[in-house]
Coordinates of C-alpha atoms in Angstrom, one line a residue:
M1 CA 14.4 -27.8 51.7
S2 CA 14.7 -24.0 52.7
V3 CA 15.1 -21.0 50.7
H4 CA 18.7 -20.6 52.1
R5 CA 19.7 -24.1 51.3
L6 CA 18.6 -23.4 47.8
L7 CA 20.1 -20.2 47.7
L8 CA 23.4 -21.8 48.9
G9 CA 23.2 -24.8 46.3
A10 CA 22.5 -22.2 43.6
V11 CA 25.4 -20.0 44.3
A12 CA 27.8 -22.9 44.3
A13 CA 26.2 -24.1 41.0
F14 CA 26.8 -20.5 39.9
S15 CA 30.2 -20.2 40.8
A16 CA 31.5 -23.3 39.1
A17 CA 29.8 -22.3 35.8
A18 CA 31.7 -20.6 33.0
C19 CA 30.7 -17.0 32.8
T20 CA 32.6 -14.7 31.1
P21 CA 34.2 -12.0 33.0
S22 CA 32.9 -8.9 31.4
L23 CA 29.2 -7.9 31.8
N24 CA 27.4 -9.1 28.6
W25 CA 23.6 -7.7 29.6
R26 CA 20.8 -9.9 28.3
E27 CA 17.3 -9.8 28.9
L28 CA 15.6 -13.1 30.6
R29 CA 11.9 -14.1 31.1
L30 CA 11.7 -15.3 34.7
S31 CA 9.0 -18.2 34.4
P32 CA 6.8 -19.2 35.6
T33 CA 6.0 -15.6 36.5
S34 CA 5.3 -12.8 34.0
A35 CA 8.6 -10.8 35.2
V36 CA 11.4 -10.1 33.0
A37 CA 15.0 -8.9 34.0
L38 CA 18.5 -8.3 32.6
L39 CA 21.1 -10.4 33.8
P40 CA 25.0 -9.5 32.9
C41 CA 25.8 -13.2 32.2
K42 CA 24.4 -16.4 30.7
P43 CA 22.3 -17.9 33.7
D44 CA 22.4 -21.1 35.0
H45 CA 18.3 -22.2 36.3
A46 CA 17.3 -24.6 39.1
E47 CA 13.9 -24.9 40.5
R48 CA 12.8 -26.6 43.7
S49 CA 10.0 -26.4 46.6
V50 CA 11.0 -24.1 49.4
P51 CA 8.9 -23.1 52.4
L52 CA 8.0 -19.3 51.5
G53 CA 5.9 -18.0 54.5
G54 CA 5.7 -21.4 56.2
Q55 CA 4.0 -23.1 52.9
P56 CA 5.8 -25.1 50.2
T57 CA 6.1 -22.9 47.3
M58 CA 7.9 -23.9 44.0
L59 CA 10.8 -21.4 43.8
A60 CA 12.6 -20.9 40.2
V61 CA 16.3 -19.5 40.3
N62 CA 18.5 -17.9 37.8
G63 CA 21.8 -16.8 38.4
C64 CA 25.4 -16.4 37.5
E65 CA 28.8 -14.7 38.1
A66 CA 30.3 -11.9 35.9
G67 CA 32.6 -9.2 36.9
G68 CA 33.7 -10.2 40.4
A69 CA 29.8 -10.4 41.5
T70 CA 27.2 -13.4 42.1
F71 CA 23.7 -12.3 40.3
A72 CA 20.6 -14.3 41.3
L73 CA 17.1 -13.8 40.3
M74 CA 14.2 -15.7 42.6
V75 CA 10.3 -16.0 41.6
A76 CA 7.4 -17.8 42.8
T77 CA 3.8 -17.4 42.4
L78 CA 1.6 -17.6 45.5
P79 CA -1.7 -18.7 45.6
A80 CA -4.9 -16.6 46.7
G81 CA -5.2 -15.8 50.4
R82 CA -1.3 -15.9 50.8
A83 CA -0.2 -12.6 52.4
P84 CA 2.6 -11.2 49.9
D85 CA 4.1 -8.7 52.1
D86 CA 4.5 -11.1 55.0
V87 CA 6.4 -13.5 52.5
L88 CA 8.9 -10.7 51.4
A89 CA 9.3 -9.8 55.2
G90 CA 10.4 -13.4 55.7
W91 CA 12.3 -13.5 52.6
Q92 CA 14.5 -10.4 53.8
Q93 CA 15.1 -11.7 57.2
A94 CA 16.0 -15.4 55.9
T95 CA 18.4 -13.9 53.0
L96 CA 20.1 -11.0 56.1
A97 CA 20.4 -13.8 58.7
H98 CA 21.8 -16.3 56.1
M99 CA 24.6 -13.8 55.2
R100 CA 25.3 -13.0 59.0
A101 CA 24.4 -9.3 57.8
Q102 CA 26.3 -6.6 60.3
G103 CA 25.1 -3.7 61.3
T104 CA 21.7 -1.9 60.3
P105 CA 21.0 -2.7 56.6
V106 CA 19.9 0.4 54.5
R107 CA 16.8 0.2 53.3
Q108 CA 14.8 2.0 50.3
P109 CA 11.3 1.5 48.8
F110 CA 11.4 -0.6 45.7
H111 CA 8.3 -0.5 43.5
P112 CA 9.0 -1.2 39.8
A113 CA 5.8 -0.5 37.5
R114 CA 2.8 -2.7 38.1
G115 CA 4.6 -3.8 41.6
L116 CA 2.5 -3.9 44.6
P117 CA 3.2 -0.9 46.9
L118 CA 4.0 -3.0 49.9
A119 CA 5.9 -2.0 53.0
H120 CA 8.4 -4.9 52.5
A121 CA 8.9 -4.2 48.6
Q122 CA 12.4 -2.7 49.2
R123 CA 15.9 -2.4 48.1
V124 CA 18.5 -3.6 50.7
Q125 CA 22.2 -2.8 51.1
A126 CA 24.1 -4.8 53.6
A127 CA 27.5 -6.3 54.6
G128 CA 28.2 -9.7 55.8
Q129 CA 29.7 -12.7 55.6
R130 CA 30.0 -15.4 53.0
A131 CA 29.7 -19.3 54.3
D132 CA 33.8 -19.6 54.2
G133 CA 33.6 -16.2 56.6
S134 CA 34.8 -13.8 54.0
A135 CA 33.3 -10.3 53.7
V136 CA 30.5 -9.7 51.3
Q137 CA 28.6 -6.9 50.3
A138 CA 24.9 -7.5 49.3
Q139 CA 22.5 -5.5 47.0
A140 CA 19.3 -7.0 47.2
V141 CA 15.4 -6.3 46.4
W142 CA 12.1 -7.9 46.7
T143 CA 9.4 -7.1 45.1
A144 CA 5.5 -8.4 44.1
R145 CA 2.7 -8.2 41.6
A146 CA -1.0 -9.0 41.5
V147 CA -2.1 -11.6 38.7
D148 CA -5.6 -13.2 37.8
G149 CA -7.5 -15.2 40.2
G150 CA -6.1 -13.4 43.3
R151 CA -2.5 -14.8 43.0
V152 CA 0.5 -12.8 43.5
E153 CA 4.1 -13.2 41.8
V154 CA 6.9 -12.6 43.9
L155 CA 10.6 -11.7 43.1
H156 CA 13.5 -11.4 44.8
A157 CA 16.9 -10.4 43.2
V158 CA 20.3 -10.1 44.9
M159 CA 24.0 -9.2 43.8
Y160 CA 27.0 -10.4 46.3
A161 CA 30.4 -8.9 45.6
D162 CA 33.5 -8.3 47.7
R163 CA 33.1 -4.6 47.6
A164 CA 30.0 -2.5 46.6
Q165 CA 29.4 -1.8 43.0
L166 CA 26.5 0.6 43.1
A167 CA 26.1 1.2 39.4
V168 CA 25.8 -2.5 38.3
A169 CA 23.5 -3.2 41.1
D170 CA 21.4 -0.1 40.0
A171 CA 21.5 -1.6 36.5
F172 CA 20.5 -5.1 37.4
F173 CA 17.4 -3.7 39.6
E174 CA 16.5 -1.1 36.7
G175 CA 16.3 -4.1 34.6
I176 CA 13.4 -5.9 36.4
K177 CA 10.1 -5.2 35.0
W178 CA 6.7 -6.4 35.0
P179 CA 5.1 -6.5 31.8

């Protein structure tokens, strides 16, 4: 199953979940990685093997809906020898293709403390379409962190909404930490 299908299934499950309409920020440990993040609602959780960088990888997804937006956090641990920047680049490309991004996405570096300074560790803003054809605004980040034994933890966080909510996206992404 592709990352796109997992994300679609996760978003559908999160859409059906009962989250409060207000933003109620809470800290979440993103197992099986060491990352922690803030989410504005109680998340649902799913895990599935997906092809990241062309290799089967166990991906953990946490997500929910609040304040008119869908929030998702995805993490995985890559074994030694995998090229994390290539994985992040492919993940970005797949995410933008899935949402049928229009125009040129706005990109800027995203390097939380202890994150690797990779070229594709970025924050991306893009406009596109949902599966039903309706317009969507996405704010997304990708980052990675080296851990013991040459392994690398990778993280992708995304917020989808009808209109850009930059202050909410800022709070969401600032809450991502590598301890």
